[in-house]
mmCIF file of C-alpha atoms in Angstrom:
data_model
loop_
_atom_site.group_PDB
_atom_site.id
_atom_site.type_symbol
_atom_site.label_atom_id
_atom_site.label_comp_id
_atom_site.label_asym_id
_atom_site.label_seq_id
_atom_site.Cartn_x
_atom_site.Cartn_y
_atom_site.Cartn_z
ATOM 1 C CA MET A 10 0.000 0.000 0.000
ATOM 2 C CA SER A 11 1.513 3.350 -1.043
ATOM 3 C CA SER A 12 1.580 6.368 1.269
ATOM 4 C CA ARG A 13 -0.659 8.172 -1.217
ATOM 5 C CA GLN A 14 -3.262 5.406 -0.991
ATOM 6 C CA VAL A 15 -3.162 5.524 2.794
ATOM 7 C CA THR A 16 -3.590 9.312 2.776
ATOM 8 C CA LEU A 17 -6.508 9.186 0.332
ATOM 9 C CA MET A 18 -8.128 6.367 2.279
ATOM 10 C CA LYS A 19 -7.917 8.207 5.595
ATOM 11 C CA SER A 20 -9.041 11.482 4.014
ATOM 12 C CA ARG A 21 -12.109 9.813 2.576
ATOM 13 C CA ARG A 22 -12.842 8.091 5.870
ATOM 14 C CA GLY A 23 -12.567 11.397 7.672
ATOM 15 C CA PHE A 24 -14.870 13.034 5.130
ATOM 16 C CA LEU A 25 -17.447 10.260 5.465
ATOM 17 C CA ALA A 26 -17.272 10.417 9.243
ATOM 18 C CA ALA A 27 -17.727 14.184 9.213
ATOM 19 C CA SER A 28 -20.658 13.857 6.812
ATOM 20 C CA LYS A 29 -22.311 11.367 9.137
ATOM 21 C CA ILE A 30 -21.802 13.732 12.053
ATOM 22 C CA VAL A 31 -23.642 16.526 10.221
ATOM 23 C CA LEU A 32 -26.352 14.216 8.897
ATOM 24 C CA GLY A 33 -26.713 12.468 12.238
ATOM 25 C CA ALA A 34 -27.161 15.750 14.065
ATOM 26 C CA GLY A 35 -30.054 16.639 11.786
ATOM 27 C CA VAL A 36 -31.620 13.207 12.099
ATOM 28 C CA SER A 37 -31.248 13.274 15.881
ATOM 29 C CA LEU A 38 -33.099 16.574 16.037
ATOM 30 C CA ALA A 39 -35.849 15.240 13.784
ATOM 31 C CA VAL A 40 -36.215 12.035 15.778
ATOM 32 C CA ALA A 41 -36.202 13.958 19.030
ATOM 33 C CA GLY A 42 -39.075 16.070 17.768
ATOM 34 C CA ARG A 43 -40.962 13.006 16.564
ATOM 35 C CA ASN A 44 -40.373 11.182 19.853
ATOM 36 C CA ALA A 45 -42.001 14.015 21.717
ATOM 37 C CA PHE A 46 -45.280 13.118 20.000
ATOM 38 C CA ALA A 47 -44.975 9.323 20.180
ATOM 39 C CA GLN A 48 -47.921 7.559 21.793
ATOM 40 C CA PRO A 49 -47.323 5.322 24.826
ATOM 41 C CA GLY A 50 -46.077 1.926 23.666
ATOM 42 C CA GLN A 51 -45.414 3.143 20.122
ATOM 43 C CA ASN A 52 -41.999 2.642 18.577
ATOM 44 C CA PRO A 53 -40.849 6.164 17.525
ATOM 45 C CA GLY A 54 -40.480 6.390 13.774
ATOM 46 C CA GLN A 55 -42.727 3.407 13.211
ATOM 47 C CA GLY A 56 -44.811 3.691 10.070
ATOM 48 C CA PRO A 57 -48.396 2.514 9.659
ATOM 49 C CA GLY A 58 -48.744 -1.144 8.798
ATOM 50 C CA GLN A 59 -45.276 -2.032 10.051
ATOM 51 C CA ASN A 60 -44.650 -4.634 12.733
ATOM 52 C CA PRO A 61 -44.775 -2.742 16.062
ATOM 53 C CA ASN A 62 -42.582 -5.402 17.666
ATOM 54 C CA CYS A 63 -39.604 -4.740 15.388
ATOM 55 C CA ASN A 64 -37.681 -2.483 17.721
ATOM 56 C CA SER A 65 -34.077 -2.249 18.812
ATOM 57 C CA GLY A 66 -34.217 -5.764 20.239
ATOM 58 C CA CYS A 67 -34.743 -7.369 16.825
ATOM 59 C CA ALA A 68 -31.741 -9.308 15.603
ATOM 60 C CA CYS A 69 -32.136 -11.865 12.841
ATOM 61 C CA VAL A 70 -30.935 -13.131 9.453
ATOM 62 C CA LEU A 71 -32.724 -13.580 6.131
ATOM 63 C CA PRO A 72 -33.633 -16.933 4.541
ATOM 64 C CA GLY A 73 -30.876 -18.553 2.525
ATOM 65 C CA THR A 74 -28.237 -17.793 5.143
ATOM 66 C CA ARG A 75 -26.093 -20.883 5.703
ATOM 67 C CA ILE A 76 -25.471 -21.740 9.339
ATOM 68 C CA GLU A 77 -22.552 -24.035 10.156
ATOM 69 C CA THR A 78 -23.729 -27.285 11.739
ATOM 70 C CA THR A 79 -22.072 -30.582 12.577
ATOM 71 C CA LYS A 80 -23.255 -31.704 9.122
ATOM 72 C CA GLY A 81 -21.962 -28.642 7.261
ATOM 73 C CA GLY A 82 -23.653 -25.439 6.158
ATOM 74 C CA VAL A 83 -27.475 -25.545 6.287
ATOM 75 C CA ARG A 84 -29.864 -22.780 5.268
ATOM 76 C CA ILE A 85 -31.397 -21.318 8.386
ATOM 77 C CA GLU A 86 -34.966 -21.925 7.186
ATOM 78 C CA ASP A 87 -34.170 -25.649 6.898
ATOM 79 C CA LEU A 88 -32.910 -26.023 10.472
ATOM 80 C CA GLN A 89 -35.036 -27.550 13.217
ATOM 81 C CA ILE A 90 -35.082 -27.620 16.997
ATOM 82 C CA GLY A 91 -32.590 -30.253 18.124
ATOM 83 C CA ASP A 92 -30.168 -29.754 15.231
ATOM 84 C CA THR A 93 -26.594 -29.143 16.363
ATOM 85 C CA VAL A 94 -24.721 -26.008 15.300
ATOM 86 C CA ALA A 95 -21.071 -25.061 15.601
ATOM 87 C CA THR A 96 -20.050 -22.238 17.925
ATOM 88 C CA VAL A 97 -16.914 -20.114 18.029
ATOM 89 C CA SER A 98 -16.098 -21.574 21.442
ATOM 90 C CA GLY A 99 -15.579 -24.915 19.705
ATOM 91 C CA GLU A 100 -18.482 -26.600 21.494
ATOM 92 C CA ALA A 101 -21.347 -27.797 19.284
ATOM 93 C CA LYS A 102 -24.759 -26.931 20.723
ATOM 94 C CA GLN A 103 -28.322 -28.023 20.055
ATOM 95 C CA ILE A 104 -30.880 -25.545 18.789
ATOM 96 C CA LYS A 105 -33.462 -24.768 21.463
ATOM 97 C CA PHE A 106 -35.728 -22.486 19.440
ATOM 98 C CA ILE A 107 -35.912 -20.837 16.016
ATOM 99 C CA GLY A 108 -37.749 -17.529 16.016
ATOM 100 C CA ARG A 109 -39.447 -16.294 12.843
ATOM 101 C CA ARG A 110 -40.712 -12.849 11.962
ATOM 102 C CA ASP A 111 -42.569 -11.815 8.787
ATOM 103 C CA LEU A 112 -42.652 -8.136 7.867
ATOM 104 C CA THR A 113 -44.593 -6.393 5.126
ATOM 105 C CA ARG A 114 -44.856 -2.845 3.887
ATOM 106 C CA GLU A 115 -46.976 -0.906 1.409
ATOM 107 C CA PRO A 116 -45.351 0.239 -1.856
ATOM 108 C CA SER A 117 -45.638 3.840 -0.674
ATOM 109 C CA GLN A 118 -43.726 3.088 2.542
ATOM 110 C CA ARG A 119 -40.083 2.430 3.296
ATOM 111 C CA TRP A 120 -38.586 0.003 5.764
ATOM 112 C CA ASN A 121 -37.828 1.844 8.976
ATOM 113 C CA GLY A 122 -34.326 1.924 10.401
ATOM 114 C CA HIS A 123 -34.910 -1.210 12.495
ATOM 115 C CA GLN A 124 -36.295 -3.367 9.671
ATOM 116 C CA GLY A 125 -34.404 -3.008 6.393
ATOM 117 C CA PRO A 126 -31.511 -5.496 6.329
ATOM 118 C CA VAL A 127 -27.831 -4.635 6.415
ATOM 119 C CA LYS A 128 -25.800 -6.315 3.670
ATOM 120 C CA ILE A 129 -22.341 -7.515 4.702
ATOM 121 C CA SER A 130 -20.586 -8.201 1.423
ATOM 122 C CA ARG A 131 -18.574 -11.332 0.731
ATOM 123 C CA PHE A 132 -15.142 -11.145 2.412
ATOM 124 C CA ALA A 133 -15.945 -7.688 3.852
ATOM 125 C CA ILE A 134 -14.720 -8.362 7.372
ATOM 126 C CA ASP A 135 -11.202 -9.686 6.887
ATOM 127 C CA GLY A 136 -10.892 -10.876 3.304
ATOM 128 C CA LYS A 137 -12.118 -14.339 4.320
ATOM 129 C CA VAL A 138 -15.636 -13.987 5.729
ATOM 130 C CA PRO A 139 -18.471 -13.949 5.151
ATOM 131 C CA TYR A 140 -18.248 -16.607 2.444
ATOM 132 C CA SER A 141 -21.198 -15.030 0.605
ATOM 133 C CA ASP A 142 -23.128 -11.787 0.919
ATOM 134 C CA LEU A 143 -24.834 -11.889 4.309
ATOM 135 C CA TYR A 144 -28.093 -10.069 5.092
ATOM 136 C CA VAL A 145 -28.898 -9.366 8.725
ATOM 137 C CA SER A 146 -31.259 -7.065 10.565
ATOM 138 C CA PRO A 147 -29.567 -3.820 11.701
ATOM 139 C CA TRP A 148 -29.405 -4.929 15.342
ATOM 140 C CA HIS A 149 -28.040 -8.400 14.654
ATOM 141 C CA ALA A 150 -24.644 -8.403 16.327
ATOM 142 C CA ILE A 151 -21.343 -9.600 14.898
ATOM 143 C CA TYR A 152 -18.567 -11.017 17.093
ATOM 144 C CA ILE A 153 -15.283 -9.281 16.254
ATOM 145 C CA ASP A 154 -12.142 -8.654 18.315
ATOM 146 C CA GLY A 155 -13.743 -9.891 21.523
ATOM 147 C CA VAL A 156 -16.858 -7.707 21.380
ATOM 148 C CA VAL A 157 -20.392 -8.172 20.077
ATOM 149 C CA ILE A 158 -21.315 -5.247 17.832
ATOM 150 C CA PRO A 159 -24.607 -4.649 15.963
ATOM 151 C CA ALA A 160 -24.271 -4.624 12.172
ATOM 152 C CA LYS A 161 -25.748 -1.121 11.995
ATOM 153 C CA TYR A 162 -22.614 0.267 13.658
ATOM 154 C CA LEU A 163 -20.376 -1.230 10.950
ATOM 155 C CA VAL A 164 -22.116 0.317 7.931
ATOM 156 C CA ASN A 165 -19.630 2.060 5.630
ATOM 157 C CA GLY A 166 -21.628 2.428 2.413
ATOM 158 C CA LEU A 167 -19.215 0.248 0.468
ATOM 159 C CA SER A 168 -18.784 -3.284 1.786
ATOM 160 C CA ILE A 169 -21.457 -2.990 4.486
ATOM 161 C CA VAL A 170 -24.644 -1.274 3.341
ATOM 162 C CA ALA A 171 -27.818 -0.303 5.173
ATOM 163 C CA ASP A 172 -31.358 -0.827 3.844
ATOM 164 C CA ALA A 173 -30.051 -3.390 1.366
ATOM 165 C CA LYS A 174 -33.481 -4.609 0.185
ATOM 166 C CA PRO A 175 -35.353 -1.361 -0.536
ATOM 167 C CA GLU A 176 -37.379 -2.986 -3.323
ATOM 168 C CA ALA A 177 -38.732 -5.832 -1.156
ATOM 169 C CA LEU A 178 -42.341 -5.554 -0.003
ATOM 170 C CA SER A 179 -41.915 -8.401 2.456
ATOM 171 C CA LEU A 180 -39.095 -9.780 4.580
ATOM 172 C CA THR A 181 -38.757 -12.899 6.699
ATOM 173 C CA TYR A 182 -36.205 -13.045 9.479
ATOM 174 C CA PHE A 183 -35.009 -16.055 11.486
ATOM 175 C CA HIS A 184 -33.050 -16.275 14.724
ATOM 176 C CA ILE A 185 -31.584 -19.231 16.623
ATOM 177 C CA GLU A 186 -31.602 -19.696 20.389
ATOM 178 C CA LEU A 187 -29.254 -22.112 22.171
ATOM 179 C CA ASP A 188 -29.219 -22.855 25.889
ATOM 180 C CA THR A 189 -26.586 -20.111 26.295
ATOM 181 C CA HIS A 190 -25.717 -16.966 24.393
ATOM 182 C CA GLU A 191 -23.055 -17.902 21.823
ATOM 183 C CA ALA A 192 -21.362 -16.899 18.599
ATOM 184 C CA ILE A 193 -22.508 -19.151 15.767
ATOM 185 C CA LEU A 194 -21.273 -19.104 12.173
ATOM 186 C CA ALA A 195 -23.441 -17.542 9.457
ATOM 187 C CA GLU A 196 -21.744 -17.796 6.056
ATOM 188 C CA GLY A 197 -18.584 -18.345 8.098
ATOM 189 C CA LEU A 198 -18.972 -15.083 10.019
ATOM 190 C CA ALA A 199 -19.325 -15.186 13.808
ATOM 191 C CA VAL A 200 -22.719 -13.752 14.751
ATOM 192 C CA GLU A 201 -24.660 -13.886 17.986
ATOM 193 C CA SER A 202 -27.344 -16.417 18.810
ATOM 194 C CA TYR A 203 -30.629 -15.224 20.272
ATOM 195 C CA ARG A 204 -30.248 -13.697 23.716
ATOM 196 C CA ARG A 205 -33.953 -14.015 24.554
ATOM 197 C CA ASN A 206 -34.331 -10.274 24.977
ATOM 198 C CA ASP A 207 -37.411 -9.639 22.815
ATOM 199 C CA LEU A 208 -39.517 -12.778 22.357
ATOM 200 C CA ASP A 209 -42.605 -10.801 21.357
ATOM 201 C CA ALA A 210 -40.777 -9.729 18.207
ATOM 202 C CA PHE A 211 -41.333 -13.223 16.771
ATOM 203 C CA ASP A 212 -44.544 -14.324 15.107
ATOM 204 C CA ASN A 213 -44.126 -17.808 16.606
ATOM 205 C CA ALA A 214 -43.500 -16.662 20.185
ATOM 206 C CA ASN A 215 -46.426 -18.842 21.308
ATOM 207 C CA GLU A 216 -44.449 -21.917 20.179
ATOM 208 C CA TYR A 217 -41.676 -20.989 22.594
ATOM 209 C CA VAL A 218 -44.125 -20.540 25.466
ATOM 210 C CA SER A 219 -45.833 -23.853 24.719
ATOM 211 C CA LEU A 220 -42.458 -25.618 24.791
ATOM 212 C CA TYR A 221 -40.721 -23.859 27.653
ATOM 213 C CA GLY A 222 -43.183 -21.556 29.390
ATOM 214 C CA PRO A 223 -42.505 -17.831 29.931
ATOM 215 C CA PRO A 224 -39.061 -16.865 28.633
ATOM 216 C CA GLY A 225 -37.650 -15.455 31.858
ATOM 217 C CA GLU A 226 -34.593 -13.232 32.000
ATOM 218 C CA PRO A 227 -32.341 -12.666 28.951
ATOM 219 C CA LEU A 228 -29.326 -14.930 28.655
ATOM 220 C CA THR A 229 -25.989 -13.673 29.953
ATOM 221 C CA PRO A 230 -23.925 -12.248 27.064
ATOM 222 C CA PHE A 231 -20.844 -14.331 26.266
ATOM 223 C CA ALA A 232 -18.873 -11.150 25.437
ATOM 224 C CA PRO A 233 -19.250 -7.377 25.934
ATOM 225 C CA ILE A 234 -22.035 -5.927 23.783
ATOM 226 C CA VAL A 235 -21.458 -2.576 22.091
ATOM 227 C CA LEU A 236 -24.596 -0.441 22.312
ATOM 228 C CA SER A 237 -25.012 3.296 21.949
ATOM 229 C CA ASN A 238 -27.655 5.960 21.528
ATOM 230 C CA GLY A 239 -27.758 8.605 18.805
ATOM 231 C CA ARG A 240 -25.383 10.977 20.573
ATOM 232 C CA GLN A 241 -22.882 8.223 21.243
ATOM 233 C CA GLU A 242 -22.982 7.192 17.572
ATOM 234 C CA LEU A 243 -22.207 10.767 16.578
ATOM 235 C CA ALA A 244 -19.337 10.829 19.051
ATOM 236 C CA SER A 245 -18.015 7.605 17.535
ATOM 237 C CA HIS A 246 -17.918 9.110 14.048
ATOM 238 C CA MET A 247 -16.348 12.260 15.453
ATOM 239 C CA ARG A 248 -13.538 10.195 16.956
ATOM 240 C CA SER A 249 -12.936 8.658 13.531
ATOM 241 C CA ALA A 250 -12.967 12.049 11.830
ATOM 242 C CA LEU A 251 -10.367 13.372 14.270
ATOM 243 C CA ALA A 252 -8.175 10.263 14.258
ATOM 244 C CA ARG A 253 -5.603 11.871 11.958
ATOM 245 C CA VAL A 254 -5.058 14.621 14.523
ATOM 246 C CA TYR A 255 -5.291 12.522 17.668
ATOM 247 C CA ASP A 256 -6.429 8.924 17.815
ATOM 248 C CA PHE A 257 -8.744 8.412 20.780
ATOM 249 C CA ARG A 258 -11.023 5.939 19.039
ATOM 250 C CA LYS A 259 -12.614 3.156 21.026
ATOM 251 C CA PRO A 260 -12.275 -0.514 19.973
ATOM 252 C CA ALA A 261 -15.629 -0.487 18.149
ATOM 253 C CA ASP A 262 -14.575 2.644 16.212
ATOM 254 C CA LYS A 263 -11.388 0.919 15.114
ATOM 255 C CA ILE A 264 -13.279 -2.173 13.996
ATOM 256 C CA ARG A 265 -15.594 -0.097 11.814
ATOM 257 C CA ASP A 266 -12.736 1.974 10.389
ATOM 258 C CA ARG A 267 -10.605 -1.093 9.668
ATOM 259 C CA ILE A 268 -13.422 -2.701 7.675
ATOM 260 C CA ALA A 269 -14.106 0.576 5.857
ATOM 261 C CA ASP A 270 -10.404 0.947 5.000
ATOM 262 C CA ARG A 271 -10.362 -2.560 3.555
ATOM 263 C CA ALA A 272 -13.389 -1.749 1.408
ATOM 264 C CA GLU A 273 -11.795 1.483 0.168
ATOM 265 C CA LEU A 274 -8.564 -0.287 -0.739
ATOM 266 C CA ALA A 275 -10.461 -2.998 -2.605
ATOM 267 C CA ARG A 276 -12.357 -0.307 -4.491
ATOM 268 C CA ALA A 277 -9.140 1.496 -5.453
ATOM 269 C CA ALA A 278 -7.350 -1.670 -6.570
#
């Protein structure tokens, strides 16, 4: 990599980060105003006809996603309770529950920020995974560098793109629960299993209750989970924008920037 490429890459990253800071500030103000008029129990920003249970707890993958099992990669929609999946810890675990959620929208509507899938392009993370383009809900978390980080925080507009199915009028999401919170392999990429933090988000929640009774407390996370509000997201992008002057980025900032740098280099090659 030449010094000129590095300079251009960091300049572009800084520009993108600064742009997101400006855009995010405007969006935050708009959302704040909209939240002030939200009805009790309503998800702010939720459009008519959209699933009211698809909030920040939703974390799922689209059909066609291959999950690594003891018998090889199997599409998530073909898995069943009792099948055994591989985990990053090295211990194979049986599936306890598979949540399913169907979403629809009218042609005049758009998917809200919690619904439209994030596309993680083939090899986007480290040049090796995922094996194929991977579509996950924005809050589905990826396990990288010892932390669990929602896909929405990794969006760079190149190799990881938000609202990746804008033409779709319907979406189906699936999520896998094990007896503990784990990192399983989706298209080779380590992603979290269901933490049991929003059972009502699933259309088949009654199946869970009939099998196991009330869900109880969420499972203990196997690794630190990176979560932030709008202001903290803006601060994260500000740290990236200022990194050339003084680097005080947090681990999650560095993960996002590293993936974005890889995408920019691949684009320039």
